[in-house]
mmCIF file of C-alpha atoms in Angstrom:
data_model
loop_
_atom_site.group_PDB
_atom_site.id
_atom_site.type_symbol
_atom_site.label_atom_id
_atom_site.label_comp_id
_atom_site.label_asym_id
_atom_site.label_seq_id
_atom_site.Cartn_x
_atom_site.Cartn_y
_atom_site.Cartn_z
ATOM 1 C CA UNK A 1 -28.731 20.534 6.670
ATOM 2 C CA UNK A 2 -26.531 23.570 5.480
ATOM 3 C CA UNK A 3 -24.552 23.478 7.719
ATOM 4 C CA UNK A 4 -20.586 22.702 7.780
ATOM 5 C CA UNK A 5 -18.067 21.297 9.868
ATOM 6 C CA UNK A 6 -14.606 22.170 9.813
ATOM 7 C CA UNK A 7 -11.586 19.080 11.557
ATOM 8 C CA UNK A 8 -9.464 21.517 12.804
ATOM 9 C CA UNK A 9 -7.151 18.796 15.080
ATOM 10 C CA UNK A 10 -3.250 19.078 14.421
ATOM 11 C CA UNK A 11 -1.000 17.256 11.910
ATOM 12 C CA UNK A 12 -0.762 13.910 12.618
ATOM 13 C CA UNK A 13 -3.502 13.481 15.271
ATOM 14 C CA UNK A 14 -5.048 10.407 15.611
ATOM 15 C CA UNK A 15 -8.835 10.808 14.001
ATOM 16 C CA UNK A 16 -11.441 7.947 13.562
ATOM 17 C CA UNK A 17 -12.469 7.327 9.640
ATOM 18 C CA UNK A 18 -16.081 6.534 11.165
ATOM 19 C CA UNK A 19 -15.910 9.385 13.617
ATOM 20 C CA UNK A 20 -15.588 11.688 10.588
ATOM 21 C CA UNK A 21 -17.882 9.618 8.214
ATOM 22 C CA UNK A 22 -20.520 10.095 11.259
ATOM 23 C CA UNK A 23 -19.761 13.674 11.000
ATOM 24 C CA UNK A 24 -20.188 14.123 7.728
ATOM 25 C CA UNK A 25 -23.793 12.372 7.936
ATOM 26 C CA UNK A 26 -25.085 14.981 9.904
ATOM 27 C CA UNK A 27 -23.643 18.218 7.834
ATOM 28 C CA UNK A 28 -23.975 19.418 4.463
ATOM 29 C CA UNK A 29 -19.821 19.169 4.301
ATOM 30 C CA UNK A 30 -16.515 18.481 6.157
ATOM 31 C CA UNK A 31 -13.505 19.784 5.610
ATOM 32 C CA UNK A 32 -10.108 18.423 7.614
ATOM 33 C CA UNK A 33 -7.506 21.192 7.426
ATOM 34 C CA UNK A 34 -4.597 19.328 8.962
ATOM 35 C CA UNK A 35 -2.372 16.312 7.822
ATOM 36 C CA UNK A 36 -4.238 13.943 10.609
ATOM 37 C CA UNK A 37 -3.846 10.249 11.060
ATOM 38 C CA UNK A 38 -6.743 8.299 9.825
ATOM 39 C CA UNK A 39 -7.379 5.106 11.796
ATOM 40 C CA UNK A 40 -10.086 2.231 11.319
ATOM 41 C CA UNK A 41 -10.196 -0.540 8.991
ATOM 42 C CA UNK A 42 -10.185 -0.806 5.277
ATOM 43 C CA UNK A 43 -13.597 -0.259 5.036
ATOM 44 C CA UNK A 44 -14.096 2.504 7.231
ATOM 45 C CA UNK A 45 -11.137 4.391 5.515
ATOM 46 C CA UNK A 46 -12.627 3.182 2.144
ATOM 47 C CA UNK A 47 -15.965 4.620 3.061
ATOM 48 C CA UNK A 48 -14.869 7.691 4.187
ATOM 49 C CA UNK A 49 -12.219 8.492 1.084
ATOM 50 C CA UNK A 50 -15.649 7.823 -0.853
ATOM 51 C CA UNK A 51 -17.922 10.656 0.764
ATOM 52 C CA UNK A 52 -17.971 13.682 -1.712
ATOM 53 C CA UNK A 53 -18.958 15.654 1.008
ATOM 54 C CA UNK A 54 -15.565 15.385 3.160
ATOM 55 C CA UNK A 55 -12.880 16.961 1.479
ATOM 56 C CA UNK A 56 -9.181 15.730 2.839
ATOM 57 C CA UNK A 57 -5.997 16.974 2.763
ATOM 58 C CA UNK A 58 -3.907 15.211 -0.201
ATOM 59 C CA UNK A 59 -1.423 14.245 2.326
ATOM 60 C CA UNK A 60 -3.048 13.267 5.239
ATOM 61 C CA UNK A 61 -1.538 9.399 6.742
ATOM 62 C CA UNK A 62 -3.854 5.914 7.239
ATOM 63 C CA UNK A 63 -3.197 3.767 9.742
ATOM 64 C CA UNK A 64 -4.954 0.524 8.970
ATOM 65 C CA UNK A 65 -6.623 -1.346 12.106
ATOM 66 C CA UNK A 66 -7.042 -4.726 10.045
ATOM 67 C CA UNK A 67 -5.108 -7.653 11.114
ATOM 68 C CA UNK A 68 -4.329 -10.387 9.044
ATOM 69 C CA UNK A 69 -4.644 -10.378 5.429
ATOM 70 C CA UNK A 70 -5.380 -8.073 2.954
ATOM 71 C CA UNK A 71 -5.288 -7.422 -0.449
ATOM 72 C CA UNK A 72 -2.867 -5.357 -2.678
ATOM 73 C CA UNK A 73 -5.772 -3.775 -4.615
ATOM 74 C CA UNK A 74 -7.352 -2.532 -1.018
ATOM 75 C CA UNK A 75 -3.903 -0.853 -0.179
ATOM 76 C CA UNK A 76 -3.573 0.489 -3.901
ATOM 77 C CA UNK A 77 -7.222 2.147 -3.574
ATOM 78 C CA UNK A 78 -6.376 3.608 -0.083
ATOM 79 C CA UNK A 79 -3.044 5.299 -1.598
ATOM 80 C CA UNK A 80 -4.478 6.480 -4.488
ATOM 81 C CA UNK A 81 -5.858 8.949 -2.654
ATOM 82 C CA UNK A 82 -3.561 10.354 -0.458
ATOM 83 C CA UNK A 83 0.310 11.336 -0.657
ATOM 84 C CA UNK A 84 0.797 10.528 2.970
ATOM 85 C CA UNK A 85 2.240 7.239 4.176
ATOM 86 C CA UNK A 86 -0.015 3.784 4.647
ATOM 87 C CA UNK A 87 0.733 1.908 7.737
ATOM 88 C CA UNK A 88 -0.534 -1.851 8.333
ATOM 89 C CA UNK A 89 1.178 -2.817 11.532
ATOM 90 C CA UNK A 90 -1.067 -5.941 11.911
ATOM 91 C CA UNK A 91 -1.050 -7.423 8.529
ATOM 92 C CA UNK A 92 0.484 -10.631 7.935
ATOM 93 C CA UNK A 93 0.103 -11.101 4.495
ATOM 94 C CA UNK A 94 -0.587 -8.644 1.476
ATOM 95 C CA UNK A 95 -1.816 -11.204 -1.528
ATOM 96 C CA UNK A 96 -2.957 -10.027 -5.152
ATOM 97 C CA UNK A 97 -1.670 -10.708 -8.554
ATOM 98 C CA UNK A 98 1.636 -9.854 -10.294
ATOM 99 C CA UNK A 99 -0.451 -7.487 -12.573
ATOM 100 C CA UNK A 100 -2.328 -5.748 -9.029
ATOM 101 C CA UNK A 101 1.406 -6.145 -7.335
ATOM 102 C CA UNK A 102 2.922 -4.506 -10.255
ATOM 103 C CA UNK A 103 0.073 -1.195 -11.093
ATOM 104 C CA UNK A 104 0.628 -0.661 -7.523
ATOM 105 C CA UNK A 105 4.624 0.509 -8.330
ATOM 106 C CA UNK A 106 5.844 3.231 -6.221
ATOM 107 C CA UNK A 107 2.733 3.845 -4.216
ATOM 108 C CA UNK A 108 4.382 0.708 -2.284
ATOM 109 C CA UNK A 109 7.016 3.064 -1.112
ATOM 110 C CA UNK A 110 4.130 4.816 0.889
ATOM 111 C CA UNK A 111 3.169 1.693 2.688
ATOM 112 C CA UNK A 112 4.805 0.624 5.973
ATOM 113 C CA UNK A 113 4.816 -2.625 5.723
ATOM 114 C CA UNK A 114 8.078 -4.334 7.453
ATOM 115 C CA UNK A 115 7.418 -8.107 8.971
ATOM 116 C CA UNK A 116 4.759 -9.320 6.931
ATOM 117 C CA UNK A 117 4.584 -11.441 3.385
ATOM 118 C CA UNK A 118 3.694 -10.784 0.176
ATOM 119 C CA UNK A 119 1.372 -13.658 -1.897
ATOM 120 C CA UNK A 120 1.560 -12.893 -5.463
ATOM 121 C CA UNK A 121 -0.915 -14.887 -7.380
ATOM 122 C CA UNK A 122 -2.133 -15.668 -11.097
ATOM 123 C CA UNK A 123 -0.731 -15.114 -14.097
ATOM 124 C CA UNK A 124 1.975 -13.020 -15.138
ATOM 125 C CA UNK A 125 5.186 -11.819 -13.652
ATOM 126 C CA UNK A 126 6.271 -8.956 -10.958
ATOM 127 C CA UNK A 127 8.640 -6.323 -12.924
ATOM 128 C CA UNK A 128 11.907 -6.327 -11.459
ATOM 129 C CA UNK A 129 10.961 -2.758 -9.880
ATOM 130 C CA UNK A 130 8.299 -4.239 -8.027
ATOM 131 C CA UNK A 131 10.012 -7.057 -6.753
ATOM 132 C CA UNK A 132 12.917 -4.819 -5.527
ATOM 133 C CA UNK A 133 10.279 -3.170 -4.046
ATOM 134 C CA UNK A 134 8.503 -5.678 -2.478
ATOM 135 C CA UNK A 135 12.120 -7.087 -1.337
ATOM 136 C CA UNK A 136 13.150 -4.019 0.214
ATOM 137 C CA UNK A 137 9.947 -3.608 1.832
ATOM 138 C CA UNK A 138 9.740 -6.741 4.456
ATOM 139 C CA UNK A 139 11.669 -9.150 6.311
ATOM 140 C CA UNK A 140 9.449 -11.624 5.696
ATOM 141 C CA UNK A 141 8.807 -13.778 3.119
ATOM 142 C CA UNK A 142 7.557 -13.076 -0.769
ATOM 143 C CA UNK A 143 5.626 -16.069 -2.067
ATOM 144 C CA UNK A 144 6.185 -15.858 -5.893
ATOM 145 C CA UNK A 145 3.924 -17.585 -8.412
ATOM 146 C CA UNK A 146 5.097 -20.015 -10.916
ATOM 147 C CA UNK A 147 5.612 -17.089 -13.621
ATOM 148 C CA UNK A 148 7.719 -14.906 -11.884
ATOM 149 C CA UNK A 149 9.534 -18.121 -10.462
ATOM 150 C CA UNK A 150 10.315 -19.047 -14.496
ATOM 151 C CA UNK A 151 10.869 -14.995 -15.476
ATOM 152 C CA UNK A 152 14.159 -13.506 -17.589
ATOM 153 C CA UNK A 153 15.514 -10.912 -15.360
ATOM 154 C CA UNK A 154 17.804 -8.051 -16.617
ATOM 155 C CA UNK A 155 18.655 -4.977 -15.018
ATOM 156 C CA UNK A 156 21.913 -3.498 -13.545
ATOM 157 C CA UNK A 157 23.989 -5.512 -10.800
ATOM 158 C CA UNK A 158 22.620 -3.322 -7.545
ATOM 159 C CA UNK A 159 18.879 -3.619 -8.765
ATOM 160 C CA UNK A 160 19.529 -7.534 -9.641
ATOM 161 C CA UNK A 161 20.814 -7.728 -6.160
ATOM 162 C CA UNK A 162 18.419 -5.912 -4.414
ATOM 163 C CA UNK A 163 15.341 -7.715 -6.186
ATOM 164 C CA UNK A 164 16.275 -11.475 -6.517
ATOM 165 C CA UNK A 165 18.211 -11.498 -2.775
ATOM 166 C CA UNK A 166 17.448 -14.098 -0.923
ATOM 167 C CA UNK A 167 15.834 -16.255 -3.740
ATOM 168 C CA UNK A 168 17.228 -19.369 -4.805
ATOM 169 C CA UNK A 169 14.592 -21.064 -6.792
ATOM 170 C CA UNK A 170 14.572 -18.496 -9.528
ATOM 171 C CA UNK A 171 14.337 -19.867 -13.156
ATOM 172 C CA UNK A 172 14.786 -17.826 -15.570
ATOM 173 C CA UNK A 173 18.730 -16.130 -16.836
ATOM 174 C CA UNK A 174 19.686 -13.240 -15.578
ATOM 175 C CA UNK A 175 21.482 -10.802 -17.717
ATOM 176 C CA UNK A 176 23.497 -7.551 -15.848
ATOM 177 C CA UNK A 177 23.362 -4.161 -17.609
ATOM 178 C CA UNK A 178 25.571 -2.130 -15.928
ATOM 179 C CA UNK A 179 26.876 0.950 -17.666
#
């Protein structure tokens, strides 16, 4: 078919990832001209950010329908293609390695993400951005892995603070920088 379909719904409307993947097999292309709210899982939204026939906004939002756990590298390919915010309000636990945890950086700030925990497996350590990050980002709890546990830590006294509070099985010395 030539034919094309236009998602015309207002900014921050509620739109089914398979409802607009469905679309999309039935036109030659679709093209969403608001900032809508993607729901489904992560495959559904990963499906649908992979059609080159459905052209998004670059700041539309996801809101994630999977419960339990997922992976940082699903999150990190989700927000790598849009500007708009992530939200997981039935995810427990995010798990992945420090390396996943840390290439992720400040696309984290884009995920909602406030009761769950964070699993960081492997090898290698979280930067002390990410685990600020990941600190400020939940109230629940960050399971480090035995390298970050045994890391060096230097930074200035607020981002110390705000990435190694509430640990107190930390390792490694911690030396402040503050100018």
């Amino acid at each position: 078919s030539s034919a094309k379909a236009s998602v015309t719904d207002g900014a921050q409307t509620d739109v089914a990832a398979s409802a607009i993947s469905a679309l999309a097999d039935k036109v030659a292309s679709v093209e969403v001209a608001n900032a809508i709210d993607v729901t489904g899982s992560i495959n559904d939204v990963k499906a649908l950010q992979g059609l080159s026939k459905v052209t998004l906004p670059s700041d539309y939002t996801v809101e994630l329908s999977d419960a339990g756990s997922v992976t940082v590298t699903d999150l990190s390919d989700i927000a790598d293609k849009t500007s708009g915010a992530i939200l997981v309000p039935n995810v427990t636990t995010v798990s992945g390695s420090a390396i996943e945890f840390n290439a992720l950086g400040v696309v984290l700030d884009s995920v909602s993400f406030s009761t769950g925990d964070f699993k960081i497996t492997g090898d290698g350590s979280l930067t002390l951005a990410t685990l600020k990050l990941l600190n400020e980002k939940t109230f629940g709890a960050i399971d480090l892995n035995s390298s970050t546990l045994g890391t060096d830590w230097s930074g200035t006294s607020d981002d110390l603070f705000a990435a190694l509070n509430g640990f107190s099985t930390l390792g490694g010395n911690v030396s402040v920088s503050n100018a």
